[in-house]
XYZ file of C-alpha atoms in Angstrom:
687
model
C 10.936 37.198 -103.097
C 11.798 37.915 -99.495
C 8.176 37.371 -98.395
C 8.062 34.044 -100.241
C 11.234 32.997 -98.503
C 9.765 33.875 -95.129
C 6.549 32.014 -95.953
C 8.579 28.957 -96.933
C 10.508 29.075 -93.675
C 7.326 29.468 -91.658
C 5.635 26.668 -93.579
C 8.611 24.478 -92.734
C 8.198 25.504 -89.112
C 4.513 24.652 -89.285
C 5.452 21.095 -90.202
C 7.860 20.761 -87.256
C 7.566 17.895 -84.809
C 5.711 18.838 -81.653
C 7.272 16.339 -79.263
C 9.883 16.144 -76.581
C 12.677 14.820 -78.792
C 16.123 16.023 -77.768
C 16.748 19.236 -79.773
C 19.891 20.340 -81.539
C 18.849 24.013 -81.648
C 17.577 26.373 -78.957
C 13.906 25.802 -78.140
C 12.872 29.450 -78.037
C 9.854 29.227 -80.384
C 6.391 28.138 -79.318
C 3.197 27.247 -81.177
C -0.047 28.715 -79.822
C -3.478 27.483 -80.937
C -6.921 29.124 -80.574
C -5.643 32.682 -81.056
C -8.040 33.591 -83.873
C -9.452 36.476 -81.797
C -6.046 38.121 -81.298
C -4.425 40.617 -83.614
C -0.699 40.487 -84.259
C -0.149 43.295 -81.772
C -2.441 41.631 -79.230
C -0.488 38.399 -79.571
C 2.771 40.249 -78.905
C 1.336 42.049 -75.854
C 0.055 38.739 -74.467
C 3.390 36.971 -74.810
C 5.486 39.918 -73.607
C 4.209 39.076 -70.130
C 6.474 36.025 -70.102
C 9.647 37.380 -71.732
C 11.062 39.294 -74.668
C 9.248 38.494 -77.927
C 11.689 38.464 -80.848
C 9.186 37.589 -83.562
C 5.569 36.503 -83.967
C 3.679 35.106 -86.962
C -0.001 34.287 -87.549
C -0.854 31.622 -90.124
C -3.478 33.043 -92.482
C -6.980 31.576 -92.193
C -5.848 29.568 -89.190
C -6.045 29.796 -85.407
C -2.342 29.016 -84.988
C 0.556 31.379 -84.327
C 4.314 31.064 -83.829
C 6.070 33.203 -81.221
C 9.847 33.366 -80.830
C 11.328 34.428 -77.482
C 14.790 35.571 -76.484
C 15.711 32.265 -74.814
C 14.399 28.807 -73.911
C 13.472 29.686 -70.331
C 11.097 32.409 -71.487
C 9.548 30.090 -74.069
C 9.024 27.327 -71.480
C 7.436 29.776 -69.052
C 5.115 31.074 -71.773
C 3.931 27.542 -72.617
C 3.144 26.813 -68.993
C 1.340 30.096 -68.360
C -0.675 30.085 -71.589
C -1.906 26.549 -70.915
C -2.959 27.722 -67.440
C -5.304 30.363 -68.939
C -8.167 27.906 -69.183
C -10.820 30.537 -69.651
C -9.226 31.598 -72.955
C -8.658 28.112 -74.376
C -5.083 28.724 -75.510
C -3.081 25.583 -76.240
C 0.665 26.126 -76.408
C 3.640 23.855 -76.954
C 7.305 24.123 -77.825
C 8.180 24.058 -81.526
C 10.928 21.550 -82.214
C 12.871 21.956 -85.481
C 12.183 19.269 -88.026
C 14.985 16.735 -88.324
C 15.613 13.776 -90.572
C 13.808 10.730 -89.292
C 16.126 8.034 -88.020
C 15.774 4.412 -89.094
C 14.602 3.397 -85.622
C 11.902 6.058 -85.591
C 10.745 4.999 -89.054
C 10.268 1.461 -87.771
C 8.097 2.809 -84.969
C 5.939 5.016 -87.177
C 5.345 2.419 -89.891
C 3.744 -0.156 -87.636
C 0.501 0.003 -89.660
C -0.999 1.734 -92.665
C -3.564 3.699 -90.650
C -3.635 7.478 -90.816
C -2.054 8.070 -87.418
C -1.790 11.813 -87.961
C -5.575 12.150 -88.145
C -6.138 9.826 -85.180
C -3.568 11.550 -82.991
C -4.893 15.002 -83.923
C -8.384 14.014 -82.756
C -6.955 12.544 -79.583
C -4.872 15.629 -78.719
C -7.809 17.948 -79.165
C -9.501 16.174 -76.236
C -6.436 15.957 -73.948
C -5.509 18.607 -71.392
C -1.749 18.918 -71.681
C 0.633 20.990 -69.596
C 4.324 21.117 -68.794
C 5.633 20.165 -65.347
C 6.137 23.050 -62.973
C 9.779 24.105 -62.503
C 9.659 24.039 -58.695
C 11.627 26.529 -56.646
C 12.489 24.281 -53.718
C 12.863 26.129 -50.403
C 16.356 26.201 -48.958
C 16.860 23.579 -46.280
C 18.597 24.120 -42.968
C 21.553 21.780 -43.055
C 22.337 19.734 -39.971
C 25.215 17.447 -39.102
C 27.807 19.679 -40.710
C 31.133 20.918 -39.423
C 29.705 24.373 -38.786
C 27.033 22.902 -36.516
C 29.596 21.265 -34.285
C 31.896 24.257 -33.942
C 29.952 27.455 -34.467
C 31.867 30.580 -35.443
C 29.616 32.532 -33.097
C 30.718 30.509 -30.100
C 34.081 32.231 -29.749
C 36.561 30.975 -27.194
C 33.855 29.498 -24.977
C 32.732 26.921 -27.542
C 36.322 26.007 -28.366
C 36.973 25.587 -24.655
C 34.122 23.102 -24.429
C 35.292 21.193 -27.506
C 39.062 21.800 -27.710
C 39.691 18.575 -29.605
C 37.089 19.295 -32.300
C 35.394 16.065 -31.247
C 32.471 16.498 -33.602
C 34.442 17.441 -36.707
C 35.674 15.192 -39.493
C 37.437 15.858 -42.775
C 38.228 13.713 -45.754
C 41.431 15.698 -46.276
C 44.023 17.042 -43.878
C 42.816 19.985 -41.869
C 46.227 21.720 -41.781
C 48.588 22.195 -44.701
C 52.317 22.909 -44.903
C 52.892 21.285 -41.512
C 56.364 19.828 -42.000
C 56.784 17.188 -39.300
C 60.189 16.080 -40.600
C 62.052 19.092 -39.219
C 64.573 18.163 -36.543
C 65.999 20.430 -33.855
C 68.704 20.162 -31.229
C 66.980 18.449 -28.282
C 69.369 19.816 -25.628
C 69.022 23.373 -26.892
C 65.263 22.912 -27.102
C 65.089 21.631 -23.512
C 67.181 24.560 -22.223
C 64.817 27.036 -23.890
C 61.754 25.332 -22.394
C 63.307 25.149 -18.919
C 64.260 28.823 -18.975
C 60.838 29.808 -20.291
C 58.941 27.758 -17.721
C 61.115 29.089 -14.895
C 60.319 32.656 -15.934
C 56.611 31.876 -16.069
C 56.566 30.690 -12.445
C 56.874 34.296 -11.301
C 53.751 35.373 -13.182
C 50.458 35.971 -11.380
C 47.892 33.203 -11.273
C 45.256 33.471 -13.957
C 41.590 32.580 -13.503
C 40.948 32.105 -17.226
C 39.838 28.493 -17.731
C 40.775 28.530 -21.402
C 44.080 26.695 -21.386
C 44.810 26.850 -25.116
C 45.302 29.858 -27.355
C 44.480 29.232 -31.020
C 46.189 30.932 -33.941
C 45.229 31.218 -37.598
C 48.566 31.809 -39.283
C 49.501 32.515 -42.880
C 52.913 31.854 -44.434
C 54.222 35.310 -43.554
C 53.170 34.960 -39.929
C 54.892 31.584 -39.651
C 58.170 33.209 -40.640
C 57.939 35.432 -37.577
C 57.751 32.418 -35.213
C 60.322 32.478 -32.432
C 62.542 29.487 -31.778
C 60.546 28.444 -28.726
C 57.220 28.023 -30.571
C 57.635 24.440 -31.760
C 55.532 21.462 -30.654
C 57.258 19.538 -27.862
C 55.888 16.251 -29.236
C 56.602 16.304 -32.989
C 58.845 19.402 -33.279
C 56.452 20.920 -35.819
C 55.086 24.435 -35.596
C 53.253 25.102 -32.338
C 49.753 26.263 -33.227
C 48.464 26.169 -29.611
C 50.125 26.750 -26.274
C 49.412 26.488 -22.586
C 48.589 29.925 -21.211
C 50.372 29.242 -17.927
C 53.741 27.887 -19.031
C 53.758 28.735 -22.746
C 54.481 25.130 -23.755
C 53.558 24.822 -27.447
C 51.761 22.045 -29.299
C 50.822 21.613 -32.963
C 47.396 20.183 -32.058
C 45.169 19.319 -29.108
C 45.895 15.658 -29.842
C 49.615 16.105 -29.104
C 48.754 18.192 -26.053
C 46.809 15.169 -24.733
C 49.723 12.839 -25.417
C 52.033 15.100 -23.399
C 49.480 15.726 -20.664
C 51.018 13.443 -17.994
C 54.510 14.898 -18.391
C 53.093 18.387 -18.671
C 51.371 18.129 -15.281
C 54.741 17.504 -13.632
C 56.298 20.670 -15.082
C 53.301 22.999 -14.894
C 51.824 23.332 -11.389
C 48.801 25.138 -12.770
C 47.651 21.891 -14.394
C 47.283 20.031 -11.081
C 44.810 20.327 -8.273
C 46.312 22.767 -5.780
C 45.385 25.019 -2.914
C 45.264 28.731 -3.617
C 45.109 31.375 -0.921
C 41.988 33.493 -1.274
C 41.069 35.927 1.513
C 43.288 34.026 3.976
C 41.520 30.731 3.278
C 42.495 27.788 1.114
C 40.270 27.079 -1.875
C 40.226 23.831 -3.873
C 40.811 24.562 -7.556
C 39.511 21.923 -9.980
C 41.742 20.593 -12.706
C 41.000 22.838 -15.667
C 41.320 20.015 -18.139
C 38.427 18.267 -16.404
C 36.226 21.240 -17.380
C 36.305 20.445 -21.080
C 35.006 17.564 -23.165
C 37.644 14.906 -23.712
C 37.749 11.586 -25.450
C 40.024 8.559 -25.189
C 42.055 7.677 -28.296
C 40.794 4.756 -30.341
C 42.644 1.425 -30.153
C 44.518 0.319 -33.247
C 41.856 -2.098 -34.578
C 38.745 -1.564 -32.478
C 35.417 -3.320 -32.473
C 32.653 -0.750 -32.628
C 28.884 -0.329 -32.599
C 27.076 2.153 -34.839
C 25.349 4.843 -32.784
C 23.945 7.219 -35.417
C 23.771 7.212 -39.230
C 23.963 10.694 -40.748
C 24.594 9.877 -44.417
C 25.756 6.730 -46.225
C 29.378 7.755 -45.572
C 29.137 9.703 -42.272
C 28.327 7.765 -39.109
C 28.971 7.796 -35.366
C 30.417 4.748 -33.619
C 31.343 3.802 -30.065
C 33.620 1.118 -28.672
C 32.049 -2.299 -28.234
C 34.287 -3.660 -25.436
C 32.471 -4.350 -22.115
C 34.181 -1.556 -20.148
C 33.315 1.102 -22.734
C 29.715 -0.108 -22.916
C 29.375 0.098 -19.128
C 30.687 3.672 -19.114
C 28.367 4.624 -21.973
C 25.315 3.141 -20.249
C 26.268 4.826 -16.970
C 26.397 8.241 -18.646
C 22.944 7.717 -20.156
C 21.497 6.575 -16.850
C 23.127 9.414 -14.897
C 21.799 11.976 -17.411
C 18.267 10.623 -17.098
C 18.545 10.537 -13.299
C 19.887 14.103 -13.146
C 16.952 15.330 -15.247
C 14.546 13.821 -12.706
C 16.313 14.925 -9.537
C 19.089 17.529 -9.500
C 18.846 19.367 -12.833
C 16.800 22.566 -13.129
C 15.193 24.372 -16.066
C 16.811 27.568 -17.286
C 13.642 29.598 -16.856
C 14.286 33.205 -17.883
C 18.052 32.618 -18.125
C 19.317 32.903 -21.689
C 21.186 29.805 -22.954
C 24.914 30.263 -23.538
C 26.632 29.103 -26.712
C 29.289 26.529 -25.861
C 27.681 25.364 -22.618
C 26.507 21.830 -21.887
C 22.890 21.207 -20.858
C 20.388 18.386 -20.606
C 17.710 18.119 -23.295
C 15.002 15.559 -24.141
C 16.049 13.030 -26.789
C 12.903 11.681 -28.453
C 14.283 8.328 -29.726
C 15.496 7.444 -26.228
C 12.535 8.872 -24.321
C 14.724 10.603 -21.718
C 17.215 13.454 -21.310
C 20.780 13.474 -22.654
C 23.702 15.862 -22.612
C 23.816 18.448 -25.403
C 26.479 20.885 -26.561
C 24.746 24.123 -27.513
C 26.095 25.664 -30.755
C 23.553 28.337 -31.756
C 20.884 30.244 -29.833
C 17.684 31.792 -31.140
C 14.751 33.396 -29.383
C 12.750 30.211 -28.907
C 14.949 27.326 -30.056
C 18.619 26.428 -29.939
C 20.735 24.202 -32.132
C 22.319 21.447 -30.064
C 24.669 18.490 -30.532
C 23.520 15.428 -28.609
C 26.881 14.395 -27.177
C 26.113 10.697 -26.646
C 24.782 10.310 -30.215
C 26.356 13.075 -32.319
C 23.169 14.193 -34.036
C 22.197 17.842 -34.347
C 18.650 18.912 -33.514
C 16.714 22.043 -32.645
C 15.566 22.097 -29.018
C 13.109 24.503 -27.401
C 14.908 26.778 -24.972
C 12.354 26.105 -22.248
C 13.212 22.372 -22.459
C 16.920 22.883 -21.661
C 18.066 21.990 -18.131
C 21.212 23.014 -16.262
C 23.638 20.295 -15.121
C 24.786 20.911 -11.555
C 27.188 17.966 -11.431
C 30.531 18.836 -13.109
C 31.537 15.189 -13.177
C 28.542 14.441 -15.403
C 28.725 17.713 -17.301
C 32.299 17.226 -18.525
C 32.409 13.451 -18.583
C 34.410 12.123 -21.498
C 32.786 11.669 -24.891
C 32.213 8.052 -25.937
C 31.328 8.455 -29.647
C 33.559 8.967 -32.662
C 32.468 10.544 -35.906
C 34.025 8.758 -38.877
C 33.946 9.090 -42.642
C 33.759 5.790 -44.505
C 36.324 5.492 -47.278
C 35.558 5.149 -50.992
C 31.762 5.408 -50.703
C 30.221 6.400 -54.035
C 28.838 9.893 -54.515
C 26.153 8.665 -56.943
C 22.641 9.925 -56.257
C 21.177 6.467 -56.284
C 19.302 4.372 -53.735
C 20.599 6.249 -50.696
C 17.686 5.043 -48.574
C 18.706 1.411 -49.074
C 22.214 2.184 -47.841
C 20.870 4.075 -44.821
C 18.532 1.195 -43.959
C 21.416 -1.277 -44.246
C 23.582 0.785 -41.863
C 20.736 1.206 -39.377
C 20.210 -2.559 -39.371
C 23.865 -2.960 -38.351
C 23.472 -0.850 -35.196
C 23.288 -3.817 -32.816
C 26.102 -5.779 -34.445
C 29.782 -5.553 -33.541
C 31.896 -4.359 -36.455
C 35.635 -4.432 -36.952
C 37.051 -1.033 -37.909
C 40.338 -0.095 -39.533
C 41.358 3.542 -39.898
C 44.140 6.083 -40.100
C 44.409 9.165 -37.925
C 45.756 12.328 -39.505
C 45.570 15.785 -37.918
C 43.053 14.528 -35.353
C 40.799 13.180 -38.143
C 39.742 9.562 -38.568
C 40.237 8.860 -42.284
C 40.285 5.819 -44.608
C 37.771 4.064 -42.350
C 36.737 0.549 -43.347
C 34.092 -1.498 -41.526
C 33.894 -5.294 -41.594
C 31.150 -7.560 -40.285
C 31.891 -10.684 -38.251
C 31.153 -12.765 -41.353
C 33.875 -10.937 -43.304
C 31.696 -8.659 -45.433
C 33.123 -5.218 -46.213
C 30.470 -2.683 -45.224
C 31.853 0.005 -47.561
C 31.509 -2.250 -50.612
C 27.999 -3.311 -49.606
C 26.950 0.346 -49.345
C 28.236 1.046 -52.859
C 26.371 -1.929 -54.309
C 23.125 -0.735 -52.705
C 23.441 2.888 -53.855
C 24.492 2.276 -57.456
C 21.636 1.947 -59.981
C 22.723 0.091 -63.105
C 21.042 1.107 -66.386
C 18.521 -1.345 -67.827
C 20.099 -2.700 -70.997
C 19.550 -6.442 -71.230
C 16.610 -8.158 -72.894
C 15.852 -10.034 -69.685
C 15.642 -6.799 -67.684
C 13.256 -5.340 -70.240
C 10.805 -8.195 -69.717
C 9.946 -6.856 -66.257
C 7.869 -3.745 -65.723
C 6.370 -1.730 -62.868
C 2.724 -0.775 -62.744
C 1.753 2.541 -61.188
C -0.941 0.940 -59.044
C 1.695 -1.272 -57.392
C 3.860 1.531 -55.977
C 3.143 3.146 -52.621
C 0.919 6.214 -52.367
C 1.299 8.379 -49.269
C -1.761 9.505 -47.327
C -2.229 13.258 -46.915
C -1.654 14.693 -43.470
C -5.095 15.920 -42.460
C -5.557 18.833 -40.084
C -5.533 22.600 -39.785
C -2.839 25.090 -40.766
C -0.904 22.685 -42.978
C 1.756 24.044 -45.284
C 1.300 22.973 -48.912
C 2.444 23.925 -52.422
C 0.239 23.764 -55.531
C 2.047 21.972 -58.366
C -0.649 21.996 -61.035
C -4.037 23.703 -61.436
C -4.721 23.044 -65.118
C -8.194 21.598 -64.412
C -9.153 23.890 -61.566
C -12.007 25.580 -63.458
C -13.481 22.268 -64.604
C -13.756 20.362 -61.314
C -12.090 22.641 -58.752
C -9.133 20.275 -58.339
C -5.436 21.033 -57.952
C -2.358 18.853 -57.559
C -0.473 19.655 -54.360
C 2.294 18.436 -52.088
C 2.953 19.008 -48.387
C 5.853 21.323 -47.589
C 7.389 18.595 -45.439
C 7.590 16.372 -48.537
C 9.348 18.928 -50.746
C 12.833 17.700 -49.701
C 11.746 14.177 -50.695
C 10.619 15.400 -54.129
C 13.815 17.409 -54.603
C 15.915 14.382 -53.737
C 13.877 12.191 -56.099
C 14.278 14.655 -58.968
C 18.039 14.769 -58.439
C 18.154 10.970 -58.615
C 16.156 10.959 -61.863
C 18.518 13.468 -63.474
C 21.557 11.442 -62.375
C 20.136 8.197 -63.737
C 18.820 9.926 -66.859
C 22.369 10.907 -67.810
C 23.298 7.226 -67.818
C 20.547 6.238 -70.229
C 20.224 9.373 -72.369
C 22.736 8.314 -75.016
C 21.104 4.994 -75.905
C 17.552 3.777 -76.304
C 16.050 0.316 -76.178
C 12.762 0.845 -78.029
C 9.603 -0.041 -76.199
C 6.113 1.362 -75.786
C 4.908 1.712 -72.171
C 1.747 -0.152 -71.226
C -1.337 1.651 -70.011
C -0.670 2.287 -66.308
C 3.024 1.377 -66.486
C 5.573 3.531 -64.640
C 8.426 4.724 -66.841
C 11.124 7.376 -67.169
C 10.264 10.368 -69.369
C 12.400 13.201 -70.736
C 10.491 16.468 -70.995
C 12.017 19.924 -71.515
C 15.496 18.450 -71.102
C 14.702 17.029 -67.655
C 13.678 13.548 -66.520
C 10.432 12.707 -64.742
C 8.444 9.678 -63.681
C 5.594 9.054 -66.100
C 2.621 6.697 -66.252
C 1.248 5.352 -69.520
C -2.127 7.064 -70.032
C -2.867 6.429 -73.692
C -0.845 4.552 -76.298
C -1.167 5.182 -79.993
C 0.796 4.181 -83.058
C 2.122 7.613 -84.008
C 5.065 7.125 -81.621
C 3.849 9.917 -79.319
C 2.107 8.385 -76.300
C 0.344 10.477 -73.690
C 1.951 10.137 -70.285
C 0.896 11.305 -66.843
C 3.752 12.797 -64.782
C 2.629 11.388 -61.439
C 4.844 13.613 -59.253
C 3.587 16.833 -60.876
C -0.003 15.997 -61.840
C 0.218 16.921 -65.540
C -0.213 15.252 -68.942
C 2.454 15.396 -71.648
C 2.978 13.919 -75.094
C 6.470 12.706 -75.870
C 8.268 10.862 -78.603
C 9.087 7.239 -77.798
C 12.776 8.076 -78.127
C 12.393 10.031 -74.887
C 10.878 7.167 -72.883
C 12.942 4.646 -70.891
C 12.296 1.727 -68.597
C 12.498 2.774 -64.968
C 14.539 0.720 -62.456
C 12.824 -0.550 -59.331
C 15.054 1.646 -57.123
C 13.282 4.725 -58.507
C 9.771 3.298 -58.099
C 9.505 4.917 -54.670
C 6.475 6.400 -52.958
C 4.359 9.082 -54.658
C 3.733 11.929 -52.230
C 1.716 14.335 -54.356
C -2.068 14.458 -54.053
C -5.051 15.980 -55.762
C -7.641 17.923 -53.833
C -10.779 19.995 -54.326
C -10.525 23.667 -53.372
C -13.397 24.335 -51.006
C -15.924 26.917 -52.272
C -14.258 27.392 -55.658
C -16.932 25.951 -57.932
C -19.695 27.695 -55.966
C -17.932 31.039 -56.436
C -17.278 30.479 -60.117
C -20.438 32.297 -61.188
C -19.675 35.368 -59.063
C -15.920 35.651 -59.574
C -13.834 35.955 -62.711
C -11.429 33.065 -62.128
C -8.823 34.104 -64.672
C -5.079 33.499 -64.348
C -4.550 36.873 -62.661
C -7.046 35.987 -59.922
C -5.576 32.505 -59.438
C -2.028 33.855 -59.217
C -3.109 35.986 -56.254
C -5.260 33.555 -54.255
C -4.193 30.099 -55.477
C -0.658 30.572 -56.803
C 1.585 27.735 -57.904
C 5.130 27.314 -56.636
C 4.507 29.173 -53.364
C 4.091 28.067 -49.773
C 0.396 28.258 -48.791
C -1.596 27.519 -45.655
C -4.665 25.284 -45.781
C -6.985 23.217 -43.623
C -7.037 19.703 -45.079
C -9.923 17.320 -44.536
C -11.439 14.245 -46.165
C -15.062 14.053 -47.273
C -17.020 11.042 -48.528
C -20.300 11.380 -50.406
C -22.517 9.173 -52.546
C -22.622 9.917 -56.250
C -25.827 8.769 -58.005
C -25.346 6.996 -61.320
C -28.222 6.454 -63.798
C -29.516 2.901 -63.525
C -26.754 1.890 -61.091
C -26.371 1.805 -57.300
C -24.958 4.910 -55.648
C -21.177 5.095 -55.784
C -19.187 6.344 -52.797
C -16.615 9.007 -53.690
C -13.914 10.262 -51.309
C -12.300 13.650 -51.885
C -9.517 15.543 -50.186
C -10.854 19.050 -49.565
C -8.504 22.034 -49.252
C -9.744 25.014 -47.287
C -7.244 27.612 -48.565
C -6.845 30.408 -46.033
C -6.471 33.367 -48.404
C -9.259 32.218 -50.709
C -11.618 31.465 -47.801
C -11.004 34.926 -46.332
C -11.966 36.455 -49.680
C -15.219 34.462 -49.854
C -16.140 35.398 -46.283
C -15.517 39.081 -46.890
C -17.690 38.982 -50.043
C -20.522 37.283 -48.172
C -20.416 39.928 -45.455
C -20.486 42.662 -48.083
C -23.467 41.121 -49.864
């Protein structure tokens, strides 16, 4: 009785729907065809390579088997790997539990009285199907972040150069528990400061140029503050103080506000003569040896300098005086690079110092604040623009003019308020902001803890830039009948051209047909961030449209949105048939899948962006096929998927003769894979 029960369960499993319909149970069972030559133990050993096999079952007098794994990830990996073993002819797919057919699905399947099961079975036997590769995207080096502008490795020197945290911005307050409402006796406070400053006059002169001491205090440490450690401007806790006279401030901003009065009470802050070896020496004002910036007016007019993200930009004042100063700094930097500046040579760059470096968009040299140093390159902030780039150390130049070196900063990094965090059409928003660079914009803001927050930009025509950005980024789901009348054909979207040349970094995304015609689907390493960003957008939009479905069947060659293995991809209609399971080509991964129509959606035009994957012929592969056993083990070593590879990429055109027809010109992208080519050369030398 128990065996009959098991047979009944397995027979029910044999009738399950092999599609990409959203499951209600874990998808840890796969169906494998063409395993008639394997024993039960051989089947288990084969599948144990991809995970833990919980159960396996061979249908009697059939070439089909069911294998259950420990989890869905192992089952998905097994499907992908088994389909890659082309020499063995395995055909694997996930086994979806049979569910009751909904009314909508019944309407789709009963479009005609033809035997669609027989037709679709014949069609699938001729199709080469595979699942999309779960790409392991390489980690990207982030730029334009807070850490880039104030490196923890810079120590006091970097903070000396940027005491006001000019290149930092926060959406929230930087300091907490800073009670500015505390009031103290002004006369008593003034007596303490006078006595303290008088005592400090007897101290020896210090040569340390770092005028501010920074503290990182917890609640317990604040309790130990003495009475004379309060900010002279706001009477809050004094987090920084002047080394010479011990006057405390809560922030560098308040220190700047008190600077004029402070110079009168602290002689060390003024230019003075100091006896050194019996001679007088001119001592420069220490505060001129650090980057400073003028406070923004209440409601300034600004120009966009640099766009980092849709909500993070750099601006500069648009009034004539500020523009003259800005242009003068650029001209003086370019002139210094041609005349007085000198290359570092063998001198190691210093974190926190200011140098000149070439700025490609401008075509000349600009000032940079160096934040990190490596053997060959350094990470630098371009002071006049705010962007972070890597610069070759041998391109850095020393600035001999202190007036130019420490000239005030003219740009302000701001965070636009209420910009959506949706992963939508970010490129459209960036393009819109870049087009506004030459236009004067009105800006409103609030300043809290030296941060510019709640920033709103307005054009001269009254448009709110923040709202326009949100409207460009947001992708509304396609729901109306009118929207469904439009469609996007695959041939109408842009296709990038491969970057030809030697020693190019690529990644193989699909090699399912490699033994048939020597072709693989690949993408350049430089385009992997683009593909990662695109996939994130598809997942974000897919969540919007996953709970409802407007039934439609994609046309042949139409671009659409496809759900496969619980993720969303861009698909192209390859073959349409009335069983409700069309064959679709996933254009960004180079593979064919069959899905249920309930997992197909219209794609919005914002996601019909450029396709940057290519197919290419592996040079020498087909010629070596007779001498080498090109099984999956061999391919995983020399032509692996999901790994960074080096290749020489070229384009070849040849004429293909056709019976009874003129010769047809065919153009192929040829990949000379370094590891594989080295193997072929070594074999030829041996033979």
